[in-house]
Every structure is written in structure tokens, then in C-alpha cells.
Short mmCIF file of C-alpha atoms in Angstrom, two decimals:
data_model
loop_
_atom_site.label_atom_id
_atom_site.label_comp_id
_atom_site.label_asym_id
_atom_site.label_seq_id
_atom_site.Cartn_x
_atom_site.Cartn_y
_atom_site.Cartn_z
CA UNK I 27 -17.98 -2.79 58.39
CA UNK I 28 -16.51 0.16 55.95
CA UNK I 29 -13.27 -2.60 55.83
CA UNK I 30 -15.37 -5.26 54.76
CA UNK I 31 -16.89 -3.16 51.85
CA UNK I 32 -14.02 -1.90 50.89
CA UNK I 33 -11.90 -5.52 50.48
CA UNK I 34 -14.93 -7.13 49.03
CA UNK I 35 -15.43 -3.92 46.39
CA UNK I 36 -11.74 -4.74 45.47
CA UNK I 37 -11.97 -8.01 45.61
CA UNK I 38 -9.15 -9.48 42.72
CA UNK I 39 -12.29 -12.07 41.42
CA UNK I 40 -14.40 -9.04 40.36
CA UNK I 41 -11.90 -6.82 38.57
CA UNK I 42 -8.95 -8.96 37.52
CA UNK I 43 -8.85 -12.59 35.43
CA UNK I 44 -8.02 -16.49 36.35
CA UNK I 45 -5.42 -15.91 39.71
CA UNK I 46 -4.22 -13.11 39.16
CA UNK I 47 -4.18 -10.14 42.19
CA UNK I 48 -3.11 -6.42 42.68
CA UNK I 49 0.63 -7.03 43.44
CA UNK I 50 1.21 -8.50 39.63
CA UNK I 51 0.33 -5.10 39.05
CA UNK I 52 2.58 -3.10 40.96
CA UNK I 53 5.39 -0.42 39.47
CA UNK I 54 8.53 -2.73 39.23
CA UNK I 55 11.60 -2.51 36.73
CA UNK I 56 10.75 0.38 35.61
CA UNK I 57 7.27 -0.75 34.19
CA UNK I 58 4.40 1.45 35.17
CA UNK I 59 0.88 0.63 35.84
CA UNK I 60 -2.61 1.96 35.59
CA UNK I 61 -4.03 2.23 39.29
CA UNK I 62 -7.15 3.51 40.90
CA UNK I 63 -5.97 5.97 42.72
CA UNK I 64 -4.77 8.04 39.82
CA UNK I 65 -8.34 8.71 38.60
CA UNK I 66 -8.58 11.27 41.66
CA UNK I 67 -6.74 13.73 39.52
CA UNK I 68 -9.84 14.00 37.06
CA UNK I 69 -11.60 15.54 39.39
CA UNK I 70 -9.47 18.65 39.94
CA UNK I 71 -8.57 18.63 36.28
CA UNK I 72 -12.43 19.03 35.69
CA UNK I 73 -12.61 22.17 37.48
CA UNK I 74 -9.84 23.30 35.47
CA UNK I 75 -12.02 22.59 32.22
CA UNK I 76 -14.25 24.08 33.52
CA UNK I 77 -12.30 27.61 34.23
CA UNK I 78 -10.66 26.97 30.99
CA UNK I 79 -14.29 26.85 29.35
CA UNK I 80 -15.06 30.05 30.67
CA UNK I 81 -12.19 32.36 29.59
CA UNK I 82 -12.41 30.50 26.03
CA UNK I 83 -16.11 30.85 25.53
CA UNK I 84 -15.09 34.70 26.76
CA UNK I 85 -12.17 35.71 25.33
CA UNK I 86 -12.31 33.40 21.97
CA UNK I 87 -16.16 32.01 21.13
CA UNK I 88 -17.57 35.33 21.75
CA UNK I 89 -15.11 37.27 19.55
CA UNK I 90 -15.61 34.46 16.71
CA UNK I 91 -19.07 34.69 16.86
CA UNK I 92 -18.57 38.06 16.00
CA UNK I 93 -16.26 37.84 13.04
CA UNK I 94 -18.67 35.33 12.06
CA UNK I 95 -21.71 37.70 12.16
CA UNK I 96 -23.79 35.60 14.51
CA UNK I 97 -26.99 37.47 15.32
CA UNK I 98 -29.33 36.56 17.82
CA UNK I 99 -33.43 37.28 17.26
CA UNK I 100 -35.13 40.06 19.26
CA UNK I 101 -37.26 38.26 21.35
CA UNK I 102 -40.36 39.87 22.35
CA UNK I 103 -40.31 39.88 27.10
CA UNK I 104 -43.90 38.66 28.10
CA UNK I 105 -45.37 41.30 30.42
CA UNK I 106 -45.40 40.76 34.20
CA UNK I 107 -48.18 38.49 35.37
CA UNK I 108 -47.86 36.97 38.72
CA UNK I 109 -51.02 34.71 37.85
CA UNK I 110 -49.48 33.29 34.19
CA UNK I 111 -45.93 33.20 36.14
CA UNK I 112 -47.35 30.94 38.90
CA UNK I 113 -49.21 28.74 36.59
CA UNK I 114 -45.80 29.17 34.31
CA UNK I 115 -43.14 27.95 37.19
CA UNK I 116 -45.62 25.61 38.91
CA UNK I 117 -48.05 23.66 36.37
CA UNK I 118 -46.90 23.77 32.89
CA UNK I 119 -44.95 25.88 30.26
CA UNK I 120 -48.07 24.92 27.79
CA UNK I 121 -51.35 25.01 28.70
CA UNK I 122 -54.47 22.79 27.44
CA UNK I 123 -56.99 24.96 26.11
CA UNK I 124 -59.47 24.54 29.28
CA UNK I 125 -56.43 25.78 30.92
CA UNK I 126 -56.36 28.61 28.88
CA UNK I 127 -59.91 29.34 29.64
CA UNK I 128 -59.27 29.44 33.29
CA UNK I 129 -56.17 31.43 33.26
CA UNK I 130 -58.25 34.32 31.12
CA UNK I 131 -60.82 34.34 33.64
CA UNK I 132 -58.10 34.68 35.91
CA UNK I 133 -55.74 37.42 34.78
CA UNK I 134 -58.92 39.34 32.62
CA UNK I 135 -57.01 38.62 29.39
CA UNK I 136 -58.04 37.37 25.84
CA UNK I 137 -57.66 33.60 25.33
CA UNK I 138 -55.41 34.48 22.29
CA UNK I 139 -53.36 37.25 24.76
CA UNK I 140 -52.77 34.10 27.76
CA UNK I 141 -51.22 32.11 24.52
CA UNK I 142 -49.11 34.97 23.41
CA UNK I 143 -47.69 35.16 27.06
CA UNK I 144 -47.22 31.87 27.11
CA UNK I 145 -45.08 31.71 23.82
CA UNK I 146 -42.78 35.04 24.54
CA UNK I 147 -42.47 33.54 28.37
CA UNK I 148 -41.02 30.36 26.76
CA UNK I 149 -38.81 31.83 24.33
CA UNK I 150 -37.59 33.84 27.21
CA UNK I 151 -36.34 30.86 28.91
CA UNK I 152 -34.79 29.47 25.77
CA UNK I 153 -30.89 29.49 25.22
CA UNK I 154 -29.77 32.52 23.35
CA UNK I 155 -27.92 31.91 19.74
CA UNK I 156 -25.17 33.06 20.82
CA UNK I 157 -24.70 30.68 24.11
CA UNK I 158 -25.50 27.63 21.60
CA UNK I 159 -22.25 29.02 19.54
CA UNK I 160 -20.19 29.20 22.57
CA UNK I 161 -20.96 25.96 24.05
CA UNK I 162 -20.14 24.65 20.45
CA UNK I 163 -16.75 26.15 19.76
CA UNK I 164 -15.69 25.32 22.94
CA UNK I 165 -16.68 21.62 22.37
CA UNK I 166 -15.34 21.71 18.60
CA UNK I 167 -12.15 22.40 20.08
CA UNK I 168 -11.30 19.82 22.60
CA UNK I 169 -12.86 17.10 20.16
CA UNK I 170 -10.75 18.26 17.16
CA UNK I 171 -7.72 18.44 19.48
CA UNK I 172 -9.09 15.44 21.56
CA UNK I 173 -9.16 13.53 18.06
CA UNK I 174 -5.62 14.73 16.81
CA UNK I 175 -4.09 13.38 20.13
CA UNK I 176 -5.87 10.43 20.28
CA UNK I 177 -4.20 9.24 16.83
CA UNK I 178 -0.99 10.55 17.76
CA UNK I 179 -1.08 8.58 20.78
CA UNK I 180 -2.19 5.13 18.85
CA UNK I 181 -1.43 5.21 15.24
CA UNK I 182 1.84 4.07 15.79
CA UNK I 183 0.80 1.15 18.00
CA UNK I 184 0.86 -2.58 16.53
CA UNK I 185 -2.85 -3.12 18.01
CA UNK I 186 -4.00 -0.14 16.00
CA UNK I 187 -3.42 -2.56 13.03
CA UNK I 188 -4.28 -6.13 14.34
CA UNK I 189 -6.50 -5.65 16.94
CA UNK I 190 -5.54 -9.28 18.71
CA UNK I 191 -2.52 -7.46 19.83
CA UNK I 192 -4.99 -5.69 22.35
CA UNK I 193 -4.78 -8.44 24.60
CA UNK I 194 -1.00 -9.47 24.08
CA UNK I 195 0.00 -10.16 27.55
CA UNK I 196 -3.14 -8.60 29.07
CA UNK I 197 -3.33 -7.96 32.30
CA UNK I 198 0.59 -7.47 32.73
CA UNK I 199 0.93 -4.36 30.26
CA UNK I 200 2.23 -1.09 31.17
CA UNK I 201 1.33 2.17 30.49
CA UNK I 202 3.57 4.85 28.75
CA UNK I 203 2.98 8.88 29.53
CA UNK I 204 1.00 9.62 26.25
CA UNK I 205 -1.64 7.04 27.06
CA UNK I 206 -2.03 8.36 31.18
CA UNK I 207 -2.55 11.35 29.90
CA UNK I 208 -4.78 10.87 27.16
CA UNK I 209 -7.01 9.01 29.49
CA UNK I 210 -7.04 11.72 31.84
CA UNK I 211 -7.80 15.00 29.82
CA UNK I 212 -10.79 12.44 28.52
CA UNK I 213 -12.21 11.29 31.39
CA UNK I 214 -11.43 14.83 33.08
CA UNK I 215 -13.69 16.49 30.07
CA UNK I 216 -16.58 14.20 30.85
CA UNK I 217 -16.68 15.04 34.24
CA UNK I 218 -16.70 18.57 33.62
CA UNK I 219 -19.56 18.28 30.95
CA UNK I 220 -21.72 16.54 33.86
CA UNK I 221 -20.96 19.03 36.22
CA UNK I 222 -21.42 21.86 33.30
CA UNK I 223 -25.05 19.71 31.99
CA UNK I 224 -27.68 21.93 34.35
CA UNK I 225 -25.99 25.40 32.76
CA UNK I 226 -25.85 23.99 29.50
CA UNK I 227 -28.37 24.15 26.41
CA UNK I 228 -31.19 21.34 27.19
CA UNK I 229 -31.65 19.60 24.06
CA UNK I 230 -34.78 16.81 23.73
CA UNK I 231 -32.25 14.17 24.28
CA UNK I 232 -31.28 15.49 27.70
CA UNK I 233 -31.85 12.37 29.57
CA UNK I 234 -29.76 10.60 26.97
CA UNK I 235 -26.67 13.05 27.31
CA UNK I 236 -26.97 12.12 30.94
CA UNK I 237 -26.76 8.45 30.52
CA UNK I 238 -23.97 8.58 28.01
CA UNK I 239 -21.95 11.11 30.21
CA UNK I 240 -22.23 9.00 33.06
CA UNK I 241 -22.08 5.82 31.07
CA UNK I 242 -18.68 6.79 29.40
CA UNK I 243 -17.19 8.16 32.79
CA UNK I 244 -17.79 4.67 34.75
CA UNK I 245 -16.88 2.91 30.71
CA UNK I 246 -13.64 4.84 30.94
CA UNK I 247 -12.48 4.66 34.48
CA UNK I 248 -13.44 1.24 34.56
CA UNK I 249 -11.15 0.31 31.74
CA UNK I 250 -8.10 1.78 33.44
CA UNK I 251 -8.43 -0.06 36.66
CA UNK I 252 -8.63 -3.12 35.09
CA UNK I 253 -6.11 -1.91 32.83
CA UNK I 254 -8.10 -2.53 29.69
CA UNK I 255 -6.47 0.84 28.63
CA UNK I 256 -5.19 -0.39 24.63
CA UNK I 257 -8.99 -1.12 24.09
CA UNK I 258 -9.62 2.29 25.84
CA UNK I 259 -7.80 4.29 23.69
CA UNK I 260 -8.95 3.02 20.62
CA UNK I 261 -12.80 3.56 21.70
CA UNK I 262 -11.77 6.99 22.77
CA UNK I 263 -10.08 8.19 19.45
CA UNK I 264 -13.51 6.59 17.32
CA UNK I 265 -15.75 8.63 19.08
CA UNK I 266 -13.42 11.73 18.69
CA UNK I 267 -13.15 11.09 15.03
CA UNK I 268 -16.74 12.24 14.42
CA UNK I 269 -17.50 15.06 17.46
CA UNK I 270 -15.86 17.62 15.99
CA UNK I 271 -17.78 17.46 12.99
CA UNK I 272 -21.14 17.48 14.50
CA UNK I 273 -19.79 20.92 16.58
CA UNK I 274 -18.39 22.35 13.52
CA UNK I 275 -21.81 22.00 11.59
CA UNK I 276 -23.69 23.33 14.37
CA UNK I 277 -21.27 26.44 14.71
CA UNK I 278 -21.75 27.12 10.78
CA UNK I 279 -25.45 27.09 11.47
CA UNK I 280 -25.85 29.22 13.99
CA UNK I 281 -23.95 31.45 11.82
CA UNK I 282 -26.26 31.33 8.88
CA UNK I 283 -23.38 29.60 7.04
CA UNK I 284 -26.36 27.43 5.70
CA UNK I 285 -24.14 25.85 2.07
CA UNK I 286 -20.75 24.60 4.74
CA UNK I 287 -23.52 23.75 7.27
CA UNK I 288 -25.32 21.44 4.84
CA UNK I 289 -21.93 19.89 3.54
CA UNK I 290 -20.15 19.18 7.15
CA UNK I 291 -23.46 17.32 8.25
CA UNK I 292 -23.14 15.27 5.30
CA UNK I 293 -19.82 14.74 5.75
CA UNK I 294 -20.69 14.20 9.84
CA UNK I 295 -23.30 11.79 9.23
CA UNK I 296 -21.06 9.68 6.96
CA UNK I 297 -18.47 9.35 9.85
CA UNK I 298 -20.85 8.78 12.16
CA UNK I 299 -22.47 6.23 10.93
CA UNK I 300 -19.64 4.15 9.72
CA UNK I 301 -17.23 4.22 13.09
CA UNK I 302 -20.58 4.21 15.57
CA UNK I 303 -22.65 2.02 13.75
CA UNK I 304 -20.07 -0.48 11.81
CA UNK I 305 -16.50 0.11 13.31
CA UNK I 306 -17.47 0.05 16.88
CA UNK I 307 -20.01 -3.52 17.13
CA UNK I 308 -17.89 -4.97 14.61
CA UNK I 309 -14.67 -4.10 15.45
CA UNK I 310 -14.55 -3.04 18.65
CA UNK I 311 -17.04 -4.79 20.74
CA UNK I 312 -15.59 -7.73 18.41
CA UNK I 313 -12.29 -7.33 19.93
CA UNK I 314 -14.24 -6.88 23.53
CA UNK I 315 -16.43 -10.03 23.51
CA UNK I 316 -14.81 -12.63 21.70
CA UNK I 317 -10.92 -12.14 21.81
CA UNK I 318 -10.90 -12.22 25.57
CA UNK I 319 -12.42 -15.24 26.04
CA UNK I 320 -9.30 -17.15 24.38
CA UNK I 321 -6.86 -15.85 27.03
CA UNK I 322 -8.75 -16.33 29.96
CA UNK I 323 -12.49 -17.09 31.47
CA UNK I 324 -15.33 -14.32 31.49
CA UNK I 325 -15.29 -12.96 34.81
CA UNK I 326 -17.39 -9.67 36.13
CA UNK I 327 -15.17 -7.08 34.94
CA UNK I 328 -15.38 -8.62 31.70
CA UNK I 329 -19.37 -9.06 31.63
CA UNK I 330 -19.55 -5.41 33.41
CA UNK I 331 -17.31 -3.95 30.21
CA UNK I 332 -19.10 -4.95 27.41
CA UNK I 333 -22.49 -4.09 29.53
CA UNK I 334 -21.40 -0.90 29.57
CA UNK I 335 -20.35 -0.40 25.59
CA UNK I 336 -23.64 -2.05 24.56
CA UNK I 337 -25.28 0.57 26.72
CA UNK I 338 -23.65 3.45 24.78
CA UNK I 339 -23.88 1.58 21.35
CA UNK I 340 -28.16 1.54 22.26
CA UNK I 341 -27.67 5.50 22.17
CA UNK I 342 -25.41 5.31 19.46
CA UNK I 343 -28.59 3.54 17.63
CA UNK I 344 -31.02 6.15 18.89
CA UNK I 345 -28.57 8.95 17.47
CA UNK I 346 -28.32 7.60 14.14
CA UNK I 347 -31.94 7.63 14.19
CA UNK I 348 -32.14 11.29 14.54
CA UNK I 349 -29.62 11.65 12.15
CA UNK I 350 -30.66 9.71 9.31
CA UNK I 351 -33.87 11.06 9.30
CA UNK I 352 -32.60 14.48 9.30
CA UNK I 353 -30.69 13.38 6.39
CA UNK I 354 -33.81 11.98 4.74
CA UNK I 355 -35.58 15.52 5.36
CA UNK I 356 -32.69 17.11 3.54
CA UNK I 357 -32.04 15.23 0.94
CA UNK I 358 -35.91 14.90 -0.21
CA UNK I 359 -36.24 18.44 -0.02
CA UNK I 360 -38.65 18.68 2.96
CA UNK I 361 -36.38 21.34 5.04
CA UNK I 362 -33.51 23.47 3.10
CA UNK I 363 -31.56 24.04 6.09
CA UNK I 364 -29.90 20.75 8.29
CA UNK I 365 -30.59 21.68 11.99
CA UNK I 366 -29.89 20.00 15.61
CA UNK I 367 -33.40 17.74 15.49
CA UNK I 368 -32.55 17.80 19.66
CA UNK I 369 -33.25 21.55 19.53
CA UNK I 370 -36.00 23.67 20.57
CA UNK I 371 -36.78 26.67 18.20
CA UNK I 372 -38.05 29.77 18.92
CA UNK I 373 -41.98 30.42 18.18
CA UNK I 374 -43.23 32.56 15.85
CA UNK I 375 -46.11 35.33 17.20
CA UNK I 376 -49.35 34.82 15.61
CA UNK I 377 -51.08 38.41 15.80
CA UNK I 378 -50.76 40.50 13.07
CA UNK I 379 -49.87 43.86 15.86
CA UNK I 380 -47.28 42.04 17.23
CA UNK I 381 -45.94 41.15 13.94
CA UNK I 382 -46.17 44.68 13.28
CA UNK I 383 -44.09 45.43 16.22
CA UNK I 384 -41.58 43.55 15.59
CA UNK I 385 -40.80 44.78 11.82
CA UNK I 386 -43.05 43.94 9.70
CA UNK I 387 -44.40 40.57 9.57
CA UNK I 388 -40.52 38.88 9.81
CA UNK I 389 -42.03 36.70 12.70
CA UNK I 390 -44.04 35.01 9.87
CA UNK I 391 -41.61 33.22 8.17
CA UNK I 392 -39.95 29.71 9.20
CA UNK I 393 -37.04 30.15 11.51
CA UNK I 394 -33.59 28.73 11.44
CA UNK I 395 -31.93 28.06 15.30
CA UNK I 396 -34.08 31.18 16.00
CA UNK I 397 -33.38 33.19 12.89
CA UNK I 398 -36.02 34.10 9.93
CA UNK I 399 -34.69 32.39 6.69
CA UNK I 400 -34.45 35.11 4.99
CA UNK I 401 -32.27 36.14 1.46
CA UNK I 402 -29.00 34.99 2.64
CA UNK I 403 -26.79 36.70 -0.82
CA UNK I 404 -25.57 38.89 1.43
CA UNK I 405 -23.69 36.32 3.76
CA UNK I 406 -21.19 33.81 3.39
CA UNK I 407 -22.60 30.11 2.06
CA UNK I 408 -19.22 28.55 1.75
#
């Protein structure tokens, strides 16, 4: 039965074109070629980016976000309550007002105190400032280098200038050691951000991440077992080209760098929207499609390729989204600051003795990735 499975999963019809089977793909005269079975190194090499994350977001984030005078907001603790807590853990982090009602009756607190708890128990639970810089060095820093790679691997490639050449001789093209590895450290990073996504800051596009993490994985191991690896790389290096920005921005934020913030988003968004939005579907899914089809017929590895880029080019559409209209907020004045849209701030206190507590009436004022906005002449702005 397992047998059966196994020959029909790797059945030639479903992953390879016209007659073609596994043997014309075999190592011989010295011509190397992509195979399954080297994707079972990503796993380990995940772990490893994983470890790697660690001592960097340790021994280098931590010390940056230092130099770079990242402070994070005193957060008021909400008292223990085992009544709020259970209604907290088990029923809802936000409470209808008839809830609020019964939980008073409950606990023998003021409506107004049960919505206090609520809001300090919430920001409790929120990611610090500085974890949001970590996590964002540490991903600035692969996609930067990611992104450097990536073009040193392909720039000098004749399909990275006529993109027919993509499919010169497909299936029966070789691999050479820049392009294994390239497609290893990427796919290897991807696994470790799914395995890292539960520890990680939850953003409101969380179920998104999660498709396009698991999207690009299958996208990109796909594409090396049926060795669609030239189009691979050149998908790879696009999306690169505009990460690091995004990270970079973010990292300035959270930093208060609010002038270089500003002018990398710009920057970011332009990228963005030209390589995900333009370059990819007209380029790239161009070259996917059509270019194929007049070498051989469609078949399912084919069909199940270009299902899988139009599933990350939807999300690609739902990003832009969020970014143009944080663009539009900007640039018509509504907010001074660019911020992560995907982002949960933390609340502000609404009684005048806690606002007393906390230093004098600071928790009134709009926040910034959990900071007030306060004077910033005192702080770097470019």
C-alpha cells in the first residue's frame, strides 16, 4: 500500500513534461541535478537559524537597540484577579459591556476598574518594544544579505536579461553550487520562521504570514524538484529586493528615528509595489504561464506552479493594500508617524489617578509602537 503511494506520488506524468522520467535527470558527465532528497538538509539547517537567531538577537539586536536608545513604555501589571483572569484566558480579552456588568458584580469592582484590568491585562500580553526590534534586525539581516546573494548568484546569468532563456533546454539543466545553496539557506529560513511563528510578534495579518510561509516553502521546494530552479531564483531575489526595507523602517521606528522611518517606507513602498505588483504578474508569472507552453504541454506540475504564485501574488494584493493606505494616511497628513498597520498598540489608561501614577498625564497622548509622541529634538530624525 505505502509502495503504491509512494510510485504514484512520484509518478514522472505529475512532476515532469511530454516523456520525459527521473533517469534523464540523473548526475552524469559531470552535470549535476536538483533532486528531492536534497531538500532534507533544510530541515537541520532550520534549526541552525534558529540557534543562529538566538545568539544574534542576544549578542547583536540587543546591544543595537541600545546604541540606538530604544526604550520600552512602563506598562502598568493589572492586579491579581482569579475571576477577570478566568474570564481573561477563557472567554474574551474584551468584554461587551453586559459583560462588564457581570464581571463587577462578580469581583465587587467599579465597571470603569473591570475595564482598566482589562486594558493593563492586555498590554501585559503584548510584545515588548524591544522584542519587535530584535525580531526585526534579525530579519533585516538575512533579507539584506539574502538580497545581495541572490544578485550575485543571477546577475550574471543570460536569463536574468531575456527571460526566454529560463526555459532553454528545460528540464535537462544543471545546477551549479551558488544556485544549491541559495535555494537552501532560502527555503531553510522559511522553515525556521514557521517553526519560530507561535514565539514571534502576532501581527493582524497572522493568518496571512501563515499562508505565505507555507505557501512559499511548498512554491520553493516544488520548483527544485521539478527543477524549475532559473525561475526560482529570480522569484527569490524580487522578493528579497524589498524585505529589507520594510525591516529597516520598522527598526528606525521602534527607535523613535521617526524622519529615516518616514523616508525608508517611502522608499519601501516604492519597491514594493513595482517588483510585487508589476515585475512579478508581468514578468514573472509571464515567463511562468505563457513561455512554457511553447516547449511542451501543461501538465500538473505546471498548473500546480503557477497555482501556487497566484496564491502569494493574492497576498501580495492584500499587502499593498495595507500599504498604500498607510501611505495615503501619511501623505494627507492624517498620522505624522508611518507605523506597521498589522500592529497592535498599547492602550492608553483613561483615569486621571492612574495617569497620575504613571507621570503625569503622559498616558494621554497618542502613542507610537507603544511610545508617547512626545518632543523628539532631543533624538536623532535622520
Amino acid at each position: 500500500m505505502l509502495q503504491t503511494l509512494y510510485d504514484y506520488f512520484w509518478w514522472e506524468r505529475l512532476w515532469l513534461p511530454g516523456n520525459l522520467t527521473w533517469a534523464d535527470l540523473e548526475d552524469k558527465d559531470g552535470r549535476v541535478y536538483a533532486k528531492a532528497s536534497d531538500l532534507y538538509m533544510t530541515l537541520p539547517l532550520a534549526l541552525l537559524f534558529l540557534i543562529i537567531r538566538y545568539f544574534f538577537e542576544l549578542y547583536v539586536a540587543t546591544p543595537l537597540a541600545a546604541l540606538l536608545n530604544v526604550k520600552e513604555k512602563t506598562r502598568l501589571r493589572a492586579p491579581p484577579n482569579p475571576t477577570l483572569e478566568h474570564f481573561y484566558l477563557t472567554s474574551g480579552k474584551q468584554p461587551k459591556q453586559i459583560e462588564v456588568e457581570l464581571l463587577s458584580r462578580q469581583s465587587g469592582l467599579s465597571g470603569r476598574q473591570v475595564e482598566r484590568w482589562f486594558r493593563r491585562r492586555r498590554n501585559q500580553d503584548r510584545p515588548s518594544l524591544l522584542k519587535k526590534f530584535r525580531e526585526a534586525s534579525w530579519r533585516f539581516t538575512f533579507y539584506l544579505i539574502a538580497f545581495i546573494a541572490g544578485m550575485a548568484v543571477i546577475v550574471d546569468k543570460p536569463w536574468f536579461y531575456d527571460m526566454r532563456k529560463v526555459w532553454e533546454g528545460y528540464p535537462i539543466q544543471s545546477i551549479i553550487p551558488s544556485q544549491y545553496w541559495y535555494y537552501m539557506i532560502e527555503l531553510s529560513f522559511y522553515w525556521s520562521l514557521l517553526f519560530s511563528v507561535a514565539s514571534d510578534v502576532k501581527r493582524k495579518d497572522f493568518k496571512e504570514q501563515i499562508i505565505h510561509h507555507v505557501a512559499t516553502i511548498i512554491l520553493v521546494s516544488f520548483s527544485w524538484v521539478v527543477n524549475y530552479i532559473r525561475a526560482g531564483t529570480l522569484i527569490m531575489a524580487l522578493h528579497d529586493s524589498s524585505d529589507y526595507l520594510l525591516e529597516s523602517a520598522k527598526m528606525f521606528n521602534y527607535a523613535g528615528w521617526k524622519n529615516t522611518c518616514n523616508n525608508i517606507f517611502i522608499v519601501f513602498a516604492a519597491v514594493f509595489i513595482i517588483t510585487r505588483l508589476v515585475i512579478l504578474p508581468f514578468w514573472m508569472l509571464y515567463c511562468t504561464v505563457l513561455y512554457p507552453l511553447e516547449l511542451y504541454p501543461a501538465f500538473f506540475g505546471y498548473y500546480f506552479f503557477n497555482i501556487m504564485m497566484t496564491v502569494l501574488q493574492a497576498l501580495h494584493i492584500f499587502w499593498a493594500y495595507l500599504i498604500l493606505r498607510m501611505a495615503h494616511k501619511f501623505i494627507t497628513g492624517k498620522v505624522k508617524l508611518v507605523e506597521d498597520e498589522r500592529s497592535d498598540r498599547d492602550e492608553t489608561e483613561s483615569s486621571e489617578g492612574e495617569e497620575a501614577a504613571s507621570g503625569g498625564g503622559i498616558k494621554s497622548r497618542p502613542l507610537a509602537n507603544g511610545h508617547p509622541i512626545l518632543n523628539n529634538n532631543h533624538r536623532k530624525t535622520d
